[in-house]
């Protein structure tokens, strides 16, 4: 009797163990790409599938046919989508439903987050952004893009009679150069679909050499996008990073006479942010600088600030992951009857921000890139 019932009981126990073993394997399954393991519900959409992509919007993707990978897509799948003409930044999408429309396959989607996509491993983005890897998106009149003969390998533009004010009679322009050579280092650590550590180190080597000239009094406030650049896609373990640089110029304040004022600032700035066990922290901003100027030509009152500099946006699947802005400025303060007659100040304004949305974290973080204005000259200098 004992033998009679022992065999069926053993079969049941073995079957249960096999089922549990399969469940554990299912939990562990995922695709390893480089230094990371993707979640088991991730589907990679590559060149074959992208060749069938008819349309893409924030809510859906339409394919004109199917492939083995498209056949594997189900509700809840996460799509890691490569670069194509229709997806220049790649895409990271969660599948919310699927429909057939004749021969077309309509996949309903929304944005996915990194913590649901990557199960284990370390993402490491380390790159010095070089001029040769950027493409000009746009520029306005008075902006010249420097060629490859310049003495440093970052992005640079020349301002040539760049107009910041014109009321039909009075006119103010900027001349000079703006250069930026950024180094971006981002490390993100994952365990069990959770981000437990992030290290971000950003080094900006920048030049702001700006001369203001006006043929009379002017006042107001204006910011102008001088030029925009986009980097070629950087693909790391199937993740698509695309840095962009926006260079802006502007003024704020007033002058009561003709004016000429020029300052050159060469600065190296280092900003570090860290995330560990759900808490953000930062290191003090490090910076070094060399500043030069021309003696201002001013005969009446002035309280004007001139600023210029880059905003660097590192996009992950088209969504901003990090945004760094560092605008150098100089201010000319003058009093016709004052002593000293004029004072010249220089500094930097900006921020370094990490976006929580694409990461799947509750909170992002922002640290200051400000270097407080300091007096560099007065009427008795030079």
Short mmCIF file of C-alpha atoms in Angstrom, two decimals:
data_model
loop_
_atom_site.label_atom_id
_atom_site.label_comp_id
_atom_site.label_asym_id
_atom_site.label_seq_id
_atom_site.Cartn_x
_atom_site.Cartn_y
_atom_site.Cartn_z
CA UNK A 1 0.00 0.00 0.00
CA UNK A 2 2.75 2.43 0.85
CA UNK A 3 4.52 1.72 -2.45
CA UNK A 4 1.23 2.07 -4.34
CA UNK A 5 0.72 5.65 -3.14
CA UNK A 6 4.37 6.66 -2.99
CA UNK A 7 4.87 6.90 -6.75
CA UNK A 8 1.93 9.28 -7.44
CA UNK A 9 2.94 11.46 -4.48
CA UNK A 10 6.51 11.65 -5.78
CA UNK A 11 5.22 12.60 -9.24
CA UNK A 12 3.14 15.41 -7.75
CA UNK A 13 6.09 16.69 -5.68
CA UNK A 14 8.46 16.57 -8.65
CA UNK A 15 5.89 18.34 -10.83
CA UNK A 16 5.50 21.12 -8.27
CA UNK A 17 9.25 21.54 -8.02
CA UNK A 18 9.55 21.73 -11.79
CA UNK A 19 6.80 24.35 -11.98
CA UNK A 20 8.41 26.41 -9.20
CA UNK A 21 11.76 26.04 -10.90
CA UNK A 22 10.29 27.32 -14.15
CA UNK A 23 8.75 30.26 -12.30
CA UNK A 24 12.13 31.11 -10.79
CA UNK A 25 13.76 30.83 -14.22
CA UNK A 26 11.05 33.08 -15.67
CA UNK A 27 11.86 35.63 -12.97
CA UNK A 28 15.53 35.47 -13.85
CA UNK A 29 15.13 35.50 -17.60
CA UNK A 30 16.23 38.61 -19.47
CA UNK A 31 18.48 39.65 -22.30
CA UNK A 32 22.05 40.54 -21.47
CA UNK A 33 23.48 43.34 -23.58
CA UNK A 34 26.94 44.49 -22.60
CA UNK A 35 26.97 45.39 -18.92
CA UNK A 36 23.23 45.28 -18.30
CA UNK A 37 20.45 42.69 -18.21
CA UNK A 38 17.12 43.82 -19.60
CA UNK A 39 13.80 42.78 -18.09
CA UNK A 40 12.13 39.68 -19.49
CA UNK A 41 9.31 41.67 -21.12
CA UNK A 42 11.65 43.84 -23.22
CA UNK A 43 11.39 43.52 -27.00
CA UNK A 44 14.13 45.02 -29.19
CA UNK A 45 12.92 46.82 -32.29
CA UNK A 46 15.80 46.88 -34.77
CA UNK A 47 16.40 47.71 -38.41
CA UNK A 48 14.12 44.96 -39.79
CA UNK A 49 11.15 46.12 -37.74
CA UNK A 50 11.92 49.81 -38.30
CA UNK A 51 11.82 49.17 -42.04
CA UNK A 52 8.13 48.31 -41.58
CA UNK A 53 7.34 51.32 -39.38
CA UNK A 54 4.74 53.47 -41.17
CA UNK A 55 3.90 55.97 -38.45
CA UNK A 56 4.91 56.87 -34.92
CA UNK A 57 3.17 59.23 -32.50
CA UNK A 58 3.36 59.58 -28.70
CA UNK A 59 0.34 57.25 -28.41
CA UNK A 60 0.95 54.60 -31.05
CA UNK A 61 3.20 52.92 -33.61
CA UNK A 62 1.93 51.45 -36.87
CA UNK A 63 3.80 48.67 -38.68
CA UNK A 64 2.94 47.58 -42.21
CA UNK A 65 3.83 43.95 -41.52
CA UNK A 66 5.27 41.61 -38.95
CA UNK A 67 8.51 39.98 -37.93
CA UNK A 68 9.43 37.50 -35.25
CA UNK A 69 10.05 40.33 -32.79
CA UNK A 70 6.78 42.08 -33.60
CA UNK A 71 4.96 38.75 -33.13
CA UNK A 72 6.44 38.58 -29.61
CA UNK A 73 4.91 41.89 -28.54
CA UNK A 74 2.08 41.62 -25.99
CA UNK A 75 0.31 43.97 -23.60
CA UNK A 76 2.85 45.13 -21.02
CA UNK A 77 5.88 44.62 -23.27
CA UNK A 78 8.55 47.31 -23.17
CA UNK A 79 9.93 48.27 -26.57
CA UNK A 80 13.57 49.33 -26.88
CA UNK A 81 13.54 51.00 -30.27
CA UNK A 82 16.63 51.81 -32.30
CA UNK A 83 17.53 54.80 -34.45
CA UNK A 84 15.90 55.38 -37.83
CA UNK A 85 14.62 58.24 -39.94
CA UNK A 86 11.30 58.13 -38.06
CA UNK A 87 12.98 57.56 -34.67
CA UNK A 88 16.11 59.77 -34.70
CA UNK A 89 16.47 59.59 -30.91
CA UNK A 90 15.34 56.00 -30.53
CA UNK A 91 12.30 55.32 -28.34
CA UNK A 92 11.47 53.60 -25.08
CA UNK A 93 7.80 52.62 -25.03
CA UNK A 94 5.42 50.55 -22.92
CA UNK A 95 2.76 48.60 -24.84
CA UNK A 96 -0.80 49.32 -23.70
CA UNK A 97 -2.65 47.38 -26.41
CA UNK A 98 -2.54 46.05 -29.97
CA UNK A 99 -4.95 46.22 -32.91
CA UNK A 100 -5.09 44.93 -36.46
CA UNK A 101 -6.07 47.33 -39.23
CA UNK A 102 -6.00 45.36 -42.46
CA UNK A 103 -2.38 44.39 -42.95
CA UNK A 104 -1.24 47.03 -40.48
CA UNK A 105 -0.39 46.32 -36.86
CA UNK A 106 -1.25 49.19 -34.52
CA UNK A 107 0.56 49.16 -31.18
CA UNK A 108 -0.77 51.52 -28.51
CA UNK A 109 2.06 52.90 -26.40
CA UNK A 110 3.15 55.31 -23.69
CA UNK A 111 6.57 56.32 -22.41
CA UNK A 112 8.42 53.65 -20.42
CA UNK A 113 10.96 54.27 -17.66
CA UNK A 114 14.46 52.94 -17.23
CA UNK A 115 13.90 51.19 -13.91
CA UNK A 116 11.23 48.95 -15.48
CA UNK A 117 13.43 48.28 -18.51
CA UNK A 118 16.77 47.37 -16.95
CA UNK A 119 16.84 44.60 -14.38
CA UNK A 120 20.49 44.35 -13.37
CA UNK A 121 23.83 45.90 -14.19
CA UNK A 122 25.51 49.24 -14.73
CA UNK A 123 24.94 51.88 -17.42
CA UNK A 124 28.07 53.92 -18.05
CA UNK A 125 27.98 57.01 -20.27
CA UNK A 126 31.38 58.69 -20.46
CA UNK A 127 32.00 61.06 -23.31
CA UNK A 128 33.86 64.21 -24.21
CA UNK A 129 31.60 65.96 -26.70
CA UNK A 130 33.60 67.01 -29.74
CA UNK A 131 32.74 69.48 -32.48
CA UNK A 132 33.20 66.87 -35.21
CA UNK A 133 30.31 64.78 -33.86
CA UNK A 134 27.77 67.61 -33.90
CA UNK A 135 25.46 68.79 -36.68
CA UNK A 136 24.16 72.34 -36.85
CA UNK A 137 20.36 72.44 -36.41
CA UNK A 138 19.85 76.19 -36.65
CA UNK A 139 21.51 79.56 -36.31
CA UNK A 140 20.46 83.16 -36.64
CA UNK A 141 21.95 86.09 -38.54
CA UNK A 142 25.23 87.29 -37.09
CA UNK A 143 26.36 83.82 -35.99
CA UNK A 144 29.25 82.06 -37.73
CA UNK A 145 30.15 78.46 -37.00
CA UNK A 146 33.89 78.06 -36.63
CA UNK A 147 35.67 75.55 -38.81
CA UNK A 148 38.00 72.71 -37.79
CA UNK A 149 41.04 74.99 -37.63
CA UNK A 150 40.15 76.34 -34.22
CA UNK A 151 42.55 75.64 -31.39
CA UNK A 152 40.26 73.47 -29.28
CA UNK A 153 38.01 70.56 -30.19
CA UNK A 154 34.76 71.67 -28.57
CA UNK A 155 31.86 73.54 -30.14
CA UNK A 156 32.44 77.21 -30.96
CA UNK A 157 30.56 80.01 -32.67
CA UNK A 158 31.63 83.51 -33.65
CA UNK A 159 29.36 86.49 -33.13
CA UNK A 160 29.72 88.97 -35.99
CA UNK A 161 27.59 92.08 -35.54
CA UNK A 162 25.02 89.98 -33.66
CA UNK A 163 22.09 92.27 -33.03
CA UNK A 164 20.45 92.26 -29.60
CA UNK A 165 18.59 95.58 -29.82
CA UNK A 166 17.19 97.74 -32.62
CA UNK A 167 14.42 100.32 -32.30
CA UNK A 168 14.93 101.73 -35.77
CA UNK A 169 17.40 104.35 -34.60
CA UNK A 170 19.38 102.95 -31.68
CA UNK A 171 21.17 99.65 -32.19
CA UNK A 172 23.23 97.35 -29.94
CA UNK A 173 25.33 94.41 -31.16
CA UNK A 174 27.63 91.72 -29.80
CA UNK A 175 30.93 90.60 -31.29
CA UNK A 176 33.23 87.85 -30.10
CA UNK A 177 33.18 84.09 -29.61
CA UNK A 178 31.52 81.43 -27.46
CA UNK A 179 33.14 78.03 -27.00
CA UNK A 180 32.24 74.95 -24.98
CA UNK A 181 34.03 71.62 -24.53
CA UNK A 182 31.93 69.43 -22.19
CA UNK A 183 32.77 66.10 -20.58
CA UNK A 184 29.75 64.15 -19.33
CA UNK A 185 30.16 61.11 -17.04
CA UNK A 186 27.01 59.31 -15.90
CA UNK A 187 26.95 55.95 -14.11
CA UNK A 188 23.65 54.28 -13.12
CA UNK A 189 23.55 51.08 -11.05
CA UNK A 190 20.56 48.67 -11.08
CA UNK A 191 19.47 45.72 -8.97
CA UNK A 192 16.12 43.92 -9.28
CA UNK A 193 14.61 46.64 -11.49
CA UNK A 194 15.61 49.33 -9.01
CA UNK A 195 18.16 52.13 -9.28
CA UNK A 196 20.26 52.18 -6.13
CA UNK A 197 23.16 54.46 -7.14
CA UNK A 198 23.91 57.23 -9.64
CA UNK A 199 27.12 59.21 -10.10
CA UNK A 200 27.19 62.26 -12.36
CA UNK A 201 30.37 64.22 -13.05
CA UNK A 202 30.20 67.15 -15.47
CA UNK A 203 33.23 69.15 -16.59
CA UNK A 204 32.73 72.29 -18.66
CA UNK A 205 35.68 73.97 -20.34
CA UNK A 206 34.16 77.17 -21.69
CA UNK A 207 35.05 80.47 -23.28
CA UNK A 208 32.86 83.58 -23.36
CA UNK A 209 34.51 86.47 -25.21
CA UNK A 210 31.84 89.12 -25.71
CA UNK A 211 32.05 92.81 -26.67
CA UNK A 212 28.96 95.00 -26.52
CA UNK A 213 28.70 98.07 -28.79
CA UNK A 214 25.81 100.50 -29.11
CA UNK A 215 25.30 103.75 -30.99
CA UNK A 216 23.13 105.23 -28.26
CA UNK A 217 21.04 104.64 -25.19
CA UNK A 218 18.94 101.47 -24.95
CA UNK A 219 17.16 99.41 -22.33
CA UNK A 220 15.12 96.27 -21.85
CA UNK A 221 15.65 92.54 -21.58
CA UNK A 222 16.08 89.95 -24.31
CA UNK A 223 17.36 86.39 -24.70
CA UNK A 224 18.13 84.99 -28.15
CA UNK A 225 18.92 81.43 -29.23
CA UNK A 226 22.00 82.03 -31.35
CA UNK A 227 22.61 78.44 -32.51
CA UNK A 228 21.50 74.86 -31.88
CA UNK A 229 23.51 71.67 -32.41
CA UNK A 230 22.66 67.97 -32.19
CA UNK A 231 25.20 65.20 -31.56
CA UNK A 232 25.19 61.96 -33.51
CA UNK A 233 23.44 59.15 -31.55
CA UNK A 234 25.60 57.39 -28.96
CA UNK A 235 24.42 53.81 -28.49
CA UNK A 236 25.52 52.04 -25.33
CA UNK A 237 24.19 48.53 -24.67
CA UNK A 238 21.15 49.30 -26.91
CA UNK A 239 20.41 52.54 -25.03
CA UNK A 240 20.30 55.63 -27.28
CA UNK A 241 21.85 58.85 -25.96
CA UNK A 242 21.72 62.05 -28.03
CA UNK A 243 23.34 65.22 -26.59
CA UNK A 244 22.17 68.62 -27.80
CA UNK A 245 23.69 72.06 -27.29
CA UNK A 246 21.78 75.35 -27.37
CA UNK A 247 23.83 78.56 -27.32
CA UNK A 248 22.02 81.68 -26.10
CA UNK A 249 22.92 85.35 -25.80
CA UNK A 250 21.11 88.26 -24.25
CA UNK A 251 21.04 91.41 -22.17
CA UNK A 252 19.18 92.88 -19.23
CA UNK A 253 19.26 96.49 -18.04
CA UNK A 254 19.91 99.90 -19.51
CA UNK A 255 22.58 102.36 -20.66
CA UNK A 256 22.08 106.10 -21.19
CA UNK A 257 24.72 106.68 -23.85
CA UNK A 258 26.83 105.05 -26.50
CA UNK A 259 28.82 102.21 -24.99
CA UNK A 260 31.59 99.73 -25.71
CA UNK A 261 32.34 97.02 -23.15
CA UNK A 262 34.18 93.72 -23.61
CA UNK A 263 35.16 90.82 -21.33
CA UNK A 264 36.73 87.42 -21.96
CA UNK A 265 36.15 84.61 -19.45
CA UNK A 266 37.96 81.27 -19.73
CA UNK A 267 36.50 78.93 -17.12
CA UNK A 268 36.73 75.27 -16.15
CA UNK A 269 33.79 74.14 -14.02
CA UNK A 270 33.28 70.73 -12.37
CA UNK A 271 29.91 69.68 -10.96
CA UNK A 272 29.33 66.35 -9.18
CA UNK A 273 26.00 64.85 -8.08
CA UNK A 274 25.39 61.50 -6.39
CA UNK A 275 22.37 59.32 -5.65
CA UNK A 276 22.59 56.50 -3.13
CA UNK A 277 19.78 54.56 -1.47
CA UNK A 278 17.08 57.10 -2.43
CA UNK A 279 19.05 60.18 -1.35
CA UNK A 280 20.72 62.84 -3.51
CA UNK A 281 23.86 64.75 -2.59
CA UNK A 282 26.32 67.07 -4.31
CA UNK A 283 29.91 68.15 -4.08
CA UNK A 284 30.80 71.87 -3.95
CA UNK A 285 31.19 73.37 -7.42
CA UNK A 286 34.85 73.52 -8.45
CA UNK A 287 36.03 76.19 -10.85
CA UNK A 288 39.08 78.00 -12.14
CA UNK A 289 39.15 80.99 -14.43
CA UNK A 290 41.17 83.55 -16.36
CA UNK A 291 39.47 86.87 -17.06
CA UNK A 292 40.50 89.78 -19.28
CA UNK A 293 38.71 92.92 -20.45
CA UNK A 294 38.90 96.05 -22.55
CA UNK A 295 38.47 99.43 -20.88
CA UNK A 296 34.81 100.40 -21.26
CA UNK A 297 33.82 103.46 -23.22
CA UNK A 298 30.92 104.95 -21.29
CA UNK A 299 30.04 108.59 -20.57
CA UNK A 300 26.73 108.35 -18.76
CA UNK A 301 24.78 106.05 -16.44
CA UNK A 302 24.80 102.32 -17.06
CA UNK A 303 23.43 99.23 -15.35
CA UNK A 304 23.60 96.53 -18.02
CA UNK A 305 24.27 92.80 -17.95
CA UNK A 306 25.41 90.91 -21.06
CA UNK A 307 25.32 87.11 -20.98
CA UNK A 308 26.10 84.19 -23.24
CA UNK A 309 26.67 80.48 -22.97
CA UNK A 310 25.47 76.94 -23.58
CA UNK A 311 22.67 74.72 -22.41
CA UNK A 312 23.67 71.06 -22.79
CA UNK A 313 20.84 68.51 -22.84
CA UNK A 314 21.71 64.82 -22.77
CA UNK A 315 18.66 62.96 -24.06
CA UNK A 316 17.98 59.29 -23.43
CA UNK A 317 15.52 57.94 -26.01
CA UNK A 318 14.60 61.57 -26.76
CA UNK A 319 13.74 62.47 -23.16
CA UNK A 320 16.05 64.84 -21.23
CA UNK A 321 18.16 62.87 -18.75
CA UNK A 322 20.50 65.72 -17.76
CA UNK A 323 20.37 69.45 -18.48
CA UNK A 324 23.33 71.72 -17.76
CA UNK A 325 23.23 75.48 -18.27
CA UNK A 326 26.18 77.78 -17.62
CA UNK A 327 25.86 81.33 -18.90
CA UNK A 328 28.84 83.61 -18.44
CA UNK A 329 27.98 87.27 -17.94
CA UNK A 330 29.57 90.64 -17.42
CA UNK A 331 27.93 93.72 -15.97
CA UNK A 332 28.83 97.36 -16.52
CA UNK A 333 27.72 99.77 -13.82
CA UNK A 334 28.41 103.46 -14.32
CA UNK A 335 27.37 106.77 -12.74
CA UNK A 336 28.07 109.98 -14.62
CA UNK A 337 28.81 111.88 -11.42
CA UNK A 338 29.95 108.91 -9.39
CA UNK A 339 33.29 107.72 -8.17
CA UNK A 340 34.47 105.44 -9.54
CA UNK A 341 32.90 106.38 -12.87
CA UNK A 342 32.42 102.73 -13.86
CA UNK A 343 32.77 99.22 -12.47
CA UNK A 344 32.99 95.96 -14.39
CA UNK A 345 31.80 92.64 -12.93
CA UNK A 346 31.94 89.05 -14.23
CA UNK A 347 30.34 85.78 -13.14
CA UNK A 348 28.34 82.73 -14.21
CA UNK A 349 24.72 81.71 -13.76
CA UNK A 350 23.24 78.27 -14.33
CA UNK A 351 22.24 74.87 -13.04
CA UNK A 352 22.81 71.14 -13.41
CA UNK A 353 19.61 69.07 -13.37
CA UNK A 354 18.92 65.33 -13.49
CA UNK A 355 15.42 64.36 -14.66
CA UNK A 356 13.61 61.75 -12.55
CA UNK A 357 10.97 60.98 -15.18
CA UNK A 358 12.96 58.84 -17.61
CA UNK A 359 14.73 57.09 -14.72
CA UNK A 360 11.55 56.10 -12.94
CA UNK A 361 12.63 57.78 -9.70
CA UNK A 362 10.35 59.76 -7.44
CA UNK A 363 12.55 62.85 -7.38
CA UNK A 364 15.19 64.39 -9.59
CA UNK A 365 17.85 66.82 -8.42
CA UNK A 366 19.22 70.26 -9.30
CA UNK A 367 22.49 71.81 -8.21
CA UNK A 368 23.69 75.35 -8.87
CA UNK A 369 26.32 76.26 -11.46
CA UNK A 370 26.51 79.82 -10.18
CA UNK A 371 29.79 81.67 -9.74
CA UNK A 372 29.03 84.86 -7.88
CA UNK A 373 29.78 88.09 -9.72
CA UNK A 374 33.02 89.75 -8.68
CA UNK A 375 34.49 93.11 -9.62
CA UNK A 376 37.23 92.74 -12.23
CA UNK A 377 37.90 96.41 -12.97
CA UNK A 378 36.88 99.98 -12.18
CA UNK A 379 37.59 103.45 -13.57
CA UNK A 380 41.08 103.54 -12.08
CA UNK A 381 42.17 100.17 -13.67
CA UNK A 382 44.01 99.73 -16.94
#
